[in-house]
């Protein structure tokens, strides 16, 4: 940063302080040689301890803080324009850097200690505050008549020595100037520079002293808050791409969370600094834990919804069978329970149901238990009635069988009686015929006897048979 002052001492001091705070290479531009007057005009450097604070609160000693200042102050480059002094010491040529080094040597032997201290204070501050000092000298860019036309002159119209000196200066600045860094070695980019300028200028306008620690803390607040949001955005993106709800297990979801969480924390670490008490890291971890819980809830909800939809689809034919009364008959309970078992098996075989497989199933089947009890009661009632119907049927068949048996027995009895009667009649007839034969024989014999007697006695009348029926 190159600074040119306008004559307002107060504003110039603040501009000088801002340039010191914001630059990595500080170019102080003056005309002519380095003499006491030039050093006195650089009194701003002696006020830096009153214009800049490293910490809040900080020590106010003028030079006592130089060790801290040198750690963040820029390199000091003093450019001397329109330099016509010959760079020699004791007749020997010296470089511009050696010229600056000689000019910054402390004055001694004046016999006035207080005066020496006052004169040497700018020299002391430059040497102690700035880690590196460099000097460039520039001759007049063109002859006097052309100075009013500098803006329109080409390089070939300028003094060759001046062109060479400018080229050397530019080469050094481009080659040696480092990127501005702040506490912790953090590189200052455009947004960070804007934040630092805003913080410092606001402090100056409010009448306060710019404090580097406060500026870094404010920057850390902004940067770390942005880093937290960037890490959270990365986590959301990765989880959105990686997680397919519902997951088969809770562990699967937690593993994905841990992977994305590690990546988010890495991104936060790469984009943050000054982790005082790890406040922002704790904030990030808290947010990620909350998001993990949200994913777990969403996983449960997704699993519940998927399982319920699957069960409703699988069990819809069963519900239709129930409405049709398919299981309202004897033995319907066993058929119903077998069907439930088949549907549960089909449910378990379906993939990607999530973590609430059993819970949703039990809740879904709970109303079916009451239905199963009702079907069981109907089944038992119908079985009892069926048994009663079977008993009456058996009784009727038994009665019919008994009746047939009785009829058969009666028939056989009648046949037996007929046979007996027939046998009796035949027997009687045989006996009767036998008796008749015997009587006839007896009669013949009697007749013979009578005849024989008649022959012997008087012939008489023949007597009638006692078995003959008239």
Coordinates of C-alpha atoms in Angstrom, one line a residue:
X1 CA 0.0 0.0 0.0
X2 CA 1.3 3.4 -1.0
X3 CA 0.4 6.4 1.1
X4 CA 0.5 10.1 0.2
X5 CA -0.5 12.6 2.9
X6 CA -2.6 15.7 2.4
X7 CA -1.6 17.9 5.3
X8 CA -4.4 17.3 7.8
X9 CA -2.3 16.0 10.7
X10 CA -5.2 14.1 12.4
X11 CA -6.5 12.5 9.2
X12 CA -3.0 11.7 8.0
X13 CA -2.2 9.9 11.3
X14 CA -5.3 7.7 10.9
X15 CA -4.6 7.1 7.2
X16 CA -1.1 6.1 8.1
X17 CA -2.4 3.7 10.8
X18 CA -5.0 2.2 8.5
X19 CA -2.3 1.6 5.8
X20 CA -0.2 -0.1 8.4
X21 CA -3.1 -2.3 9.5
X22 CA -4.2 -3.3 6.1
X23 CA -1.0 -3.8 4.1
X24 CA 1.7 -6.4 3.8
X25 CA 4.1 -4.0 2.0
X26 CA 3.9 -0.4 3.2
X27 CA 5.3 2.2 0.7
X28 CA 6.1 5.6 2.1
X29 CA 6.5 8.2 -0.7
X30 CA 8.4 11.4 -0.1
X31 CA 10.4 13.9 -2.2
X32 CA 14.1 14.4 -1.9
X33 CA 16.6 12.9 0.5
X34 CA 16.2 11.4 3.9
X35 CA 17.1 14.0 6.4
X36 CA 15.9 15.0 9.8
X37 CA 13.1 17.0 8.3
X38 CA 11.9 14.0 6.4
X39 CA 12.1 11.9 9.5
X40 CA 10.3 14.5 11.5
X41 CA 7.5 14.5 8.9
X42 CA 7.3 10.7 9.5
X43 CA 6.2 11.4 13.1
X44 CA 3.1 9.3 12.4
X45 CA 5.2 6.2 13.1
X46 CA 5.9 7.4 16.6
X47 CA 2.1 7.6 17.3
X48 CA 1.3 4.1 16.2
X49 CA 1.2 2.8 19.8
X50 CA -1.5 5.4 20.5
X51 CA -3.3 4.7 17.2
X52 CA -3.2 0.9 17.1
X53 CA -3.8 -1.8 19.7
X54 CA -2.8 -5.4 19.5
X55 CA -5.1 -6.5 22.2
X56 CA -7.9 -5.0 24.2
X57 CA -6.9 -3.8 26.8
X58 CA -3.3 -3.4 25.9
X59 CA -0.1 -1.8 27.2
X60 CA 0.3 1.8 26.2
X61 CA 4.1 2.1 26.3
X62 CA 5.4 3.7 23.1
X63 CA 8.1 1.3 22.2
X64 CA 7.5 -1.5 24.7
X65 CA 5.0 -3.1 22.3
X66 CA 7.4 -3.2 19.4
X67 CA 8.0 -6.9 19.7
X68 CA 4.3 -7.5 19.2
X69 CA 4.0 -5.0 16.4
X70 CA 6.8 -6.4 14.4
X71 CA 4.8 -9.7 14.2
X72 CA 2.0 -8.2 12.1
X73 CA 3.4 -4.9 10.7
X74 CA 4.2 -4.8 6.9
X75 CA 7.5 -4.4 5.2
X76 CA 8.5 -0.8 5.0
X77 CA 9.5 0.6 1.6
X78 CA 10.6 4.2 1.4
X79 CA 10.5 5.7 -2.1
X80 CA 12.3 8.9 -2.7
X81 CA 11.1 10.9 -5.7
X82 CA 13.0 13.5 -7.6
X83 CA 16.2 12.2 -5.9
X84 CA 19.3 14.0 -7.1
X85 CA 21.7 13.0 -4.3
X86 CA 24.6 10.9 -5.4
X87 CA 24.6 7.6 -3.4
X88 CA 28.1 7.6 -2.0
X89 CA 29.7 7.4 1.4
X90 CA 33.3 8.4 1.8
X91 CA 33.6 8.5 -1.9
X92 CA 32.3 4.9 -2.3
X93 CA 29.0 4.1 -4.0
X94 CA 26.3 2.6 -1.8
X95 CA 22.9 1.1 -2.6
X96 CA 19.6 2.7 -1.7
X97 CA 19.1 0.2 1.1
X98 CA 22.4 1.1 2.6
X99 CA 21.5 4.8 2.2
X100 CA 18.3 4.1 4.3
X101 CA 20.2 2.0 6.8
X102 CA 22.7 4.9 7.4
X103 CA 19.9 7.4 7.6
X104 CA 18.2 5.3 10.3
X105 CA 21.2 5.1 12.5
X106 CA 20.7 6.7 15.9
X107 CA 22.1 10.2 16.5
X108 CA 24.7 10.3 19.3
X109 CA 27.1 12.9 20.8
X110 CA 24.9 15.9 20.6
X111 CA 25.1 16.5 24.3
X112 CA 21.4 16.9 24.5
X113 CA 19.9 13.5 25.6
X114 CA 16.3 14.6 25.5
X115 CA 16.8 16.2 22.1
X116 CA 18.5 13.0 20.9
X117 CA 15.7 10.9 22.2
X118 CA 13.1 13.0 20.4
X119 CA 15.1 13.0 17.2
X120 CA 15.9 9.3 17.3
X121 CA 12.3 8.2 18.2
X122 CA 11.2 7.9 14.5
X123 CA 14.4 6.0 13.7
X124 CA 13.8 3.6 16.7
X125 CA 10.1 3.1 15.7
X126 CA 10.9 2.3 12.1
X127 CA 13.6 -0.2 13.0
X128 CA 11.6 -1.9 15.8
X129 CA 8.1 -1.9 14.3
X130 CA 8.8 -3.0 10.7
X131 CA 10.3 -6.4 10.2
X132 CA 12.1 -5.3 6.9
X133 CA 13.1 -1.9 5.5
X134 CA 13.7 -1.2 1.8
X135 CA 14.5 1.9 -0.2
X136 CA 14.1 3.0 -3.8
X137 CA 15.2 6.3 -5.3
X138 CA 13.7 7.8 -8.5
X139 CA 15.2 10.6 -10.5
X140 CA 13.0 13.1 -12.2
X141 CA 10.9 11.3 -14.8
X142 CA 11.5 13.9 -17.5
X143 CA 13.1 17.2 -18.2
X144 CA 11.4 20.2 -16.6
X145 CA 9.5 21.3 -19.7
X146 CA 7.9 17.8 -20.0
X147 CA 6.9 17.4 -16.4
X148 CA 3.5 19.0 -17.1
X149 CA 2.9 16.4 -19.8
X150 CA 3.7 13.3 -17.8
X151 CA 0.4 11.7 -18.2
X152 CA 0.6 11.8 -22.0
X153 CA 4.3 10.8 -22.3
X154 CA 5.3 7.3 -23.5
X155 CA 8.1 5.3 -21.9
X156 CA 10.6 6.3 -24.6
X157 CA 9.9 10.0 -23.8
X158 CA 10.9 9.5 -20.1
X159 CA 14.3 9.5 -18.6
X160 CA 15.8 6.0 -19.2
X161 CA 17.2 5.9 -15.6
X162 CA 13.8 6.7 -14.2
X163 CA 12.2 4.0 -16.3
X164 CA 14.8 1.5 -15.1
X165 CA 14.3 2.5 -11.5
X166 CA 10.5 2.2 -11.8
X167 CA 10.9 -1.3 -13.4
X168 CA 13.1 -2.3 -10.6
X169 CA 10.7 -1.1 -8.0
X170 CA 7.7 -2.8 -9.6
X171 CA 9.6 -6.0 -9.9
X172 CA 10.4 -6.0 -6.2
X173 CA 6.9 -5.2 -5.2
X174 CA 5.4 -7.9 -7.4
X175 CA 8.1 -10.4 -6.4
X176 CA 8.5 -9.8 -2.7
X177 CA 5.2 -8.5 -1.5
X178 CA 3.4 -11.2 0.5
X179 CA -0.3 -11.7 0.8
X180 CA -1.6 -9.9 3.8
X181 CA -2.1 -12.2 6.8
X182 CA -3.6 -11.7 10.2
X183 CA -3.3 -13.5 13.5
X184 CA -2.9 -17.2 13.0
X185 CA -1.4 -16.8 9.5
X186 CA -4.8 -16.4 7.9
X187 CA -4.6 -14.9 4.4
X188 CA -6.6 -11.8 3.8
X189 CA -8.8 -12.0 0.7
X190 CA -11.3 -9.5 -0.7
X191 CA -14.2 -10.1 1.7
X192 CA -11.9 -10.3 4.7
X193 CA -10.2 -7.0 3.7
X194 CA -13.6 -5.4 3.5
X195 CA -14.5 -6.7 7.0
X196 CA -11.2 -5.4 8.4
X197 CA -11.6 -1.9 6.8
X198 CA -15.2 -1.7 8.1
X199 CA -14.2 -2.6 11.6
X200 CA -11.2 -0.3 11.8
X201 CA -13.0 2.7 10.2
X202 CA -16.0 2.2 12.5
X203 CA -13.7 2.2 15.5
X204 CA -12.0 5.4 14.3
X205 CA -15.3 7.1 13.6
X206 CA -16.6 6.2 17.0
X207 CA -13.6 7.7 18.7
X208 CA -12.0 4.4 19.7
X209 CA -8.6 3.0 18.9
X210 CA -8.5 0.3 16.2
X211 CA -7.8 -3.0 17.9
X212 CA -6.5 -5.9 15.8
X213 CA -7.7 -8.5 18.1
X214 CA -11.2 -7.0 18.0
X215 CA -11.1 -6.8 14.2
X216 CA -10.0 -10.4 14.0
X217 CA -12.7 -11.5 16.4
X218 CA -15.3 -9.7 14.3
X219 CA -13.9 -11.3 11.2
X220 CA -13.8 -14.7 13.0
X221 CA -17.5 -14.1 13.9
X222 CA -18.4 -13.5 10.2
X223 CA -16.1 -16.1 8.8
X224 CA -16.9 -18.9 11.3
X225 CA -20.7 -18.2 11.0
X226 CA -20.3 -18.5 7.2
X227 CA -18.2 -21.7 7.7
X228 CA -20.9 -23.2 9.9
X229 CA -23.5 -22.5 7.2
X230 CA -21.3 -23.8 4.5
X231 CA -20.7 -27.0 6.5
X232 CA -24.4 -27.4 7.2
X233 CA -25.2 -26.9 3.5
X234 CA -22.7 -29.6 2.6
X235 CA -24.1 -32.0 5.2
X236 CA -27.7 -31.4 3.9
X237 CA -26.6 -31.9 0.3
X238 CA -24.7 -35.1 1.0
X239 CA -27.4 -36.6 3.2
X240 CA -30.0 -35.7 0.6
X241 CA -28.0 -37.5 -2.0
X242 CA -26.9 -40.5 0.1
X243 CA -29.9 -41.3 2.3
X244 CA -32.8 -43.2 0.8
X245 CA -35.6 -43.4 3.4
X246 CA -36.5 -45.6 5.0
X247 CA -33.1 -47.3 5.7
X248 CA -33.1 -51.0 6.4
X249 CA -31.6 -50.3 9.9
X250 CA -30.9 -47.5 12.2
X251 CA -27.2 -48.3 12.0
X252 CA -27.2 -47.7 8.3
X253 CA -28.6 -44.2 8.8
X254 CA -26.2 -43.4 11.6
X255 CA -23.2 -44.5 9.5
X256 CA -24.3 -42.2 6.7
X257 CA -24.7 -39.4 9.2
X258 CA -21.2 -39.9 10.6
X259 CA -19.7 -39.8 7.2
X260 CA -21.4 -36.6 6.2
X261 CA -20.8 -35.1 9.6
X262 CA -17.0 -35.7 9.3
X263 CA -17.0 -34.1 5.9
X264 CA -19.0 -31.1 7.2
X265 CA -16.6 -30.6 10.2
X266 CA -13.6 -30.8 7.7
X267 CA -15.2 -28.1 5.6
X268 CA -15.8 -26.0 8.7
X269 CA -12.2 -26.4 9.8
X270 CA -10.9 -25.4 6.3
X271 CA -13.0 -22.3 6.2
X272 CA -12.8 -21.0 9.8
X273 CA -10.2 -19.7 12.2
X274 CA -9.8 -18.4 15.7
X275 CA -11.9 -21.2 17.3
X276 CA -12.2 -19.4 20.7
X277 CA -13.6 -22.1 23.0
X278 CA -14.7 -23.9 19.9
X279 CA -18.0 -22.0 20.1
X280 CA -18.7 -22.3 16.4
X281 CA -17.6 -25.9 16.3
X282 CA -20.0 -26.7 19.2
X283 CA -22.7 -24.8 17.4
X284 CA -22.1 -26.9 14.2
X285 CA -22.1 -30.1 16.2
X286 CA -25.3 -29.1 17.9
X287 CA -27.0 -28.4 14.6
X288 CA -25.8 -31.6 13.1
X289 CA -27.0 -33.6 16.1
X290 CA -30.4 -31.9 15.7
X291 CA -30.4 -32.8 12.0
X292 CA -29.5 -36.4 12.9
X293 CA -32.5 -36.6 15.2
X294 CA -34.7 -35.1 12.4
X295 CA -33.4 -37.7 10.0
X296 CA -34.1 -40.4 12.5
X297 CA -37.7 -39.2 12.9
X298 CA -38.2 -38.9 9.2
X299 CA -36.8 -42.4 8.8
X300 CA -39.3 -43.7 11.3
X301 CA -42.1 -41.9 9.6
X302 CA -41.0 -43.2 6.2
X303 CA -40.8 -46.7 7.5
X304 CA -44.2 -46.5 9.2
X305 CA -45.8 -45.1 6.1
X306 CA -44.2 -47.7 3.7
X307 CA -45.0 -50.6 6.0
X308 CA -48.6 -49.5 6.5
X309 CA -49.2 -49.1 2.8
X310 CA -47.6 -52.5 2.1
X311 CA -49.8 -54.2 4.7
X312 CA -53.0 -52.5 3.4
X313 CA -52.1 -53.7 -0.1
X314 CA -51.4 -57.3 1.1
X315 CA -54.4 -57.6 3.4
X316 CA -57.0 -56.0 1.2
X317 CA -58.1 -59.4 -0.4
X318 CA -58.4 -60.7 3.2
X319 CA -60.6 -57.8 4.2
X320 CA -62.8 -58.5 1.1
X321 CA -63.1 -62.2 2.0
X322 CA -64.2 -61.2 5.5
X323 CA -66.9 -58.9 4.1
X324 CA -68.1 -61.8 1.8
X325 CA -68.4 -64.1 4.9
X326 CA -65.8 -66.5 3.6
X327 CA -64.7 -67.4 7.1
X328 CA -68.2 -67.5 8.7
X329 CA -68.6 -71.3 8.6
X330 CA -67.4 -74.2 10.6
X331 CA -63.6 -74.4 10.3
X332 CA -63.4 -70.8 9.1
X333 CA -61.1 -69.8 12.0
X334 CA -58.4 -72.2 11.0
X335 CA -58.6 -71.1 7.4
X336 CA -58.5 -67.4 8.5
X337 CA -55.4 -68.0 10.7
X338 CA -53.6 -69.8 7.9
X339 CA -54.3 -66.9 5.6
X340 CA -52.9 -64.5 8.1
X341 CA -49.8 -66.5 8.4
X342 CA -49.3 -66.5 4.6
X343 CA -49.8 -62.7 4.4
X344 CA -47.3 -62.2 7.2
X345 CA -44.8 -64.3 5.3
X346 CA -45.3 -62.2 2.2
X347 CA -44.9 -59.0 4.2
X348 CA -41.6 -60.2 5.7
X349 CA -40.3 -61.1 2.2
X350 CA -40.8 -57.5 0.9
X351 CA -37.6 -55.5 0.9
X352 CA -36.8 -51.9 2.1
X353 CA -39.4 -51.7 4.8
X354 CA -37.2 -49.8 7.3
X355 CA -36.8 -50.0 11.0
X356 CA -40.5 -50.4 12.1
X357 CA -41.2 -53.7 10.5
X358 CA -42.5 -55.4 13.7
X359 CA -44.0 -52.4 15.3
X360 CA -46.2 -51.5 12.4
X361 CA -47.2 -55.1 11.8
X362 CA -48.2 -55.6 15.4
X363 CA -50.2 -52.4 15.4
X364 CA -51.8 -53.3 12.1
X365 CA -52.8 -56.8 13.3
X366 CA -54.2 -55.7 16.6
X367 CA -57.7 -55.1 15.2
X368 CA -57.4 -58.4 13.4
X369 CA -57.1 -60.1 16.8
X370 CA -60.6 -59.0 17.8
X371 CA -61.8 -60.1 14.4
X372 CA -60.1 -63.5 14.8
X373 CA -61.8 -63.9 18.2
X374 CA -65.1 -63.1 16.6
X375 CA -64.5 -65.6 13.8
X376 CA -63.4 -68.2 16.4
X377 CA -66.6 -67.7 18.4
X378 CA -68.7 -68.0 15.2
X379 CA -66.7 -71.1 14.3
X380 CA -67.4 -72.7 17.8
X381 CA -71.1 -71.9 17.6
X382 CA -71.4 -73.3 14.1
X383 CA -69.4 -76.4 15.2
X384 CA -71.7 -77.0 18.2
X385 CA -74.8 -76.6 15.9
X386 CA -73.2 -78.9 13.4
X387 CA -72.7 -81.5 16.2
X388 CA -76.3 -81.2 17.3
X389 CA -77.4 -81.7 13.7
X390 CA -75.2 -84.7 13.5
X391 CA -76.6 -86.2 16.7
X392 CA -80.2 -85.8 15.5
X393 CA -79.3 -87.3 12.2
X394 CA -77.6 -90.3 13.9
X395 CA -80.7 -90.8 16.1
X396 CA -83.0 -90.7 13.1
X397 CA -80.8 -93.1 11.3
X398 CA -80.6 -95.3 14.4
X399 CA -84.4 -95.2 14.8
X400 CA -84.8 -96.0 11.1
X401 CA -82.4 -98.9 11.4
X402 CA -84.1 -100.2 14.5
X403 CA -87.4 -99.9 12.7
X404 CA -86.0 -101.9 9.8
X405 CA -84.5 -104.4 12.1
X406 CA -87.8 -104.8 14.0
X407 CA -89.6 -105.1 10.7
X408 CA -87.1 -107.7 9.6
X409 CA -87.5 -109.5 12.9
X410 CA -91.2 -109.4 12.6
X411 CA -91.0 -110.5 9.1
X412 CA -88.7 -113.4 10.1
X413 CA -91.0 -114.1 13.0
X414 CA -94.0 -114.1 10.8
X415 CA -92.2 -116.4 8.4
X416 CA -91.2 -118.6 11.3
X417 CA -94.8 -118.6 12.5
X418 CA -96.0 -119.5 9.1
X419 CA -93.4 -122.1 8.8
X420 CA -94.4 -123.4 12.3
X421 CA -98.0 -123.3 11.3
X422 CA -97.3 -125.0 8.1
X423 CA -95.2 -127.5 9.8
X424 CA -97.9 -127.9 12.4
X425 CA -100.6 -128.3 9.8
X426 CA -98.4 -130.8 7.9
X427 CA -97.7 -132.6 11.2
X428 CA -101.3 -132.7 12.1
X429 CA -102.2 -133.8 8.7
X430 CA -99.5 -136.5 8.9
X431 CA -100.7 -137.5 12.3
X432 CA -104.3 -137.5 11.1
X433 CA -103.5 -139.5 8.1
X434 CA -101.4 -141.8 10.2
X435 CA -104.3 -142.1 12.7
X436 CA -106.7 -142.8 9.8
X437 CA -104.4 -145.4 8.4
X438 CA -104.0 -146.9 11.9
X439 CA -107.7 -146.7 12.4
X440 CA -108.3 -148.1 9.0
X441 CA -105.9 -150.9 9.7
X442 CA -107.5 -151.4 13.1
X443 CA -110.8 -151.4 11.5
X444 CA -109.7 -153.9 9.0
X445 CA -108.3 -156.0 11.7
X446 CA -111.4 -155.6 13.8
X447 CA -113.4 -156.4 10.8
X448 CA -111.4 -159.4 10.2
X449 CA -111.9 -160.4 13.8
X450 CA -115.6 -159.7 13.5
X451 CA -115.8 -161.5 10.3
X452 CA -114.0 -164.3 11.8
X453 CA -116.2 -164.2 14.9
X454 CA -119.2 -163.7 12.7
X455 CA -118.2 -166.6 10.8
X456 CA -118.1 -168.2 14.1
X457 CA -121.2 -166.6 15.4
X458 CA -124.2 -165.0 13.9
X459 CA -123.6 -162.7 11.2
X460 CA -124.5 -159.0 12.5
X461 CA -124.5 -155.3 11.2
X462 CA -121.1 -153.4 10.6
X463 CA -120.4 -150.6 13.3
X464 CA -119.5 -146.9 12.3
X465 CA -115.8 -145.5 12.6
X466 CA -115.3 -143.1 15.5
X467 CA -112.8 -140.8 13.6
X468 CA -115.0 -140.4 10.5
X469 CA -116.6 -137.1 10.2
X470 CA -120.2 -137.1 9.0

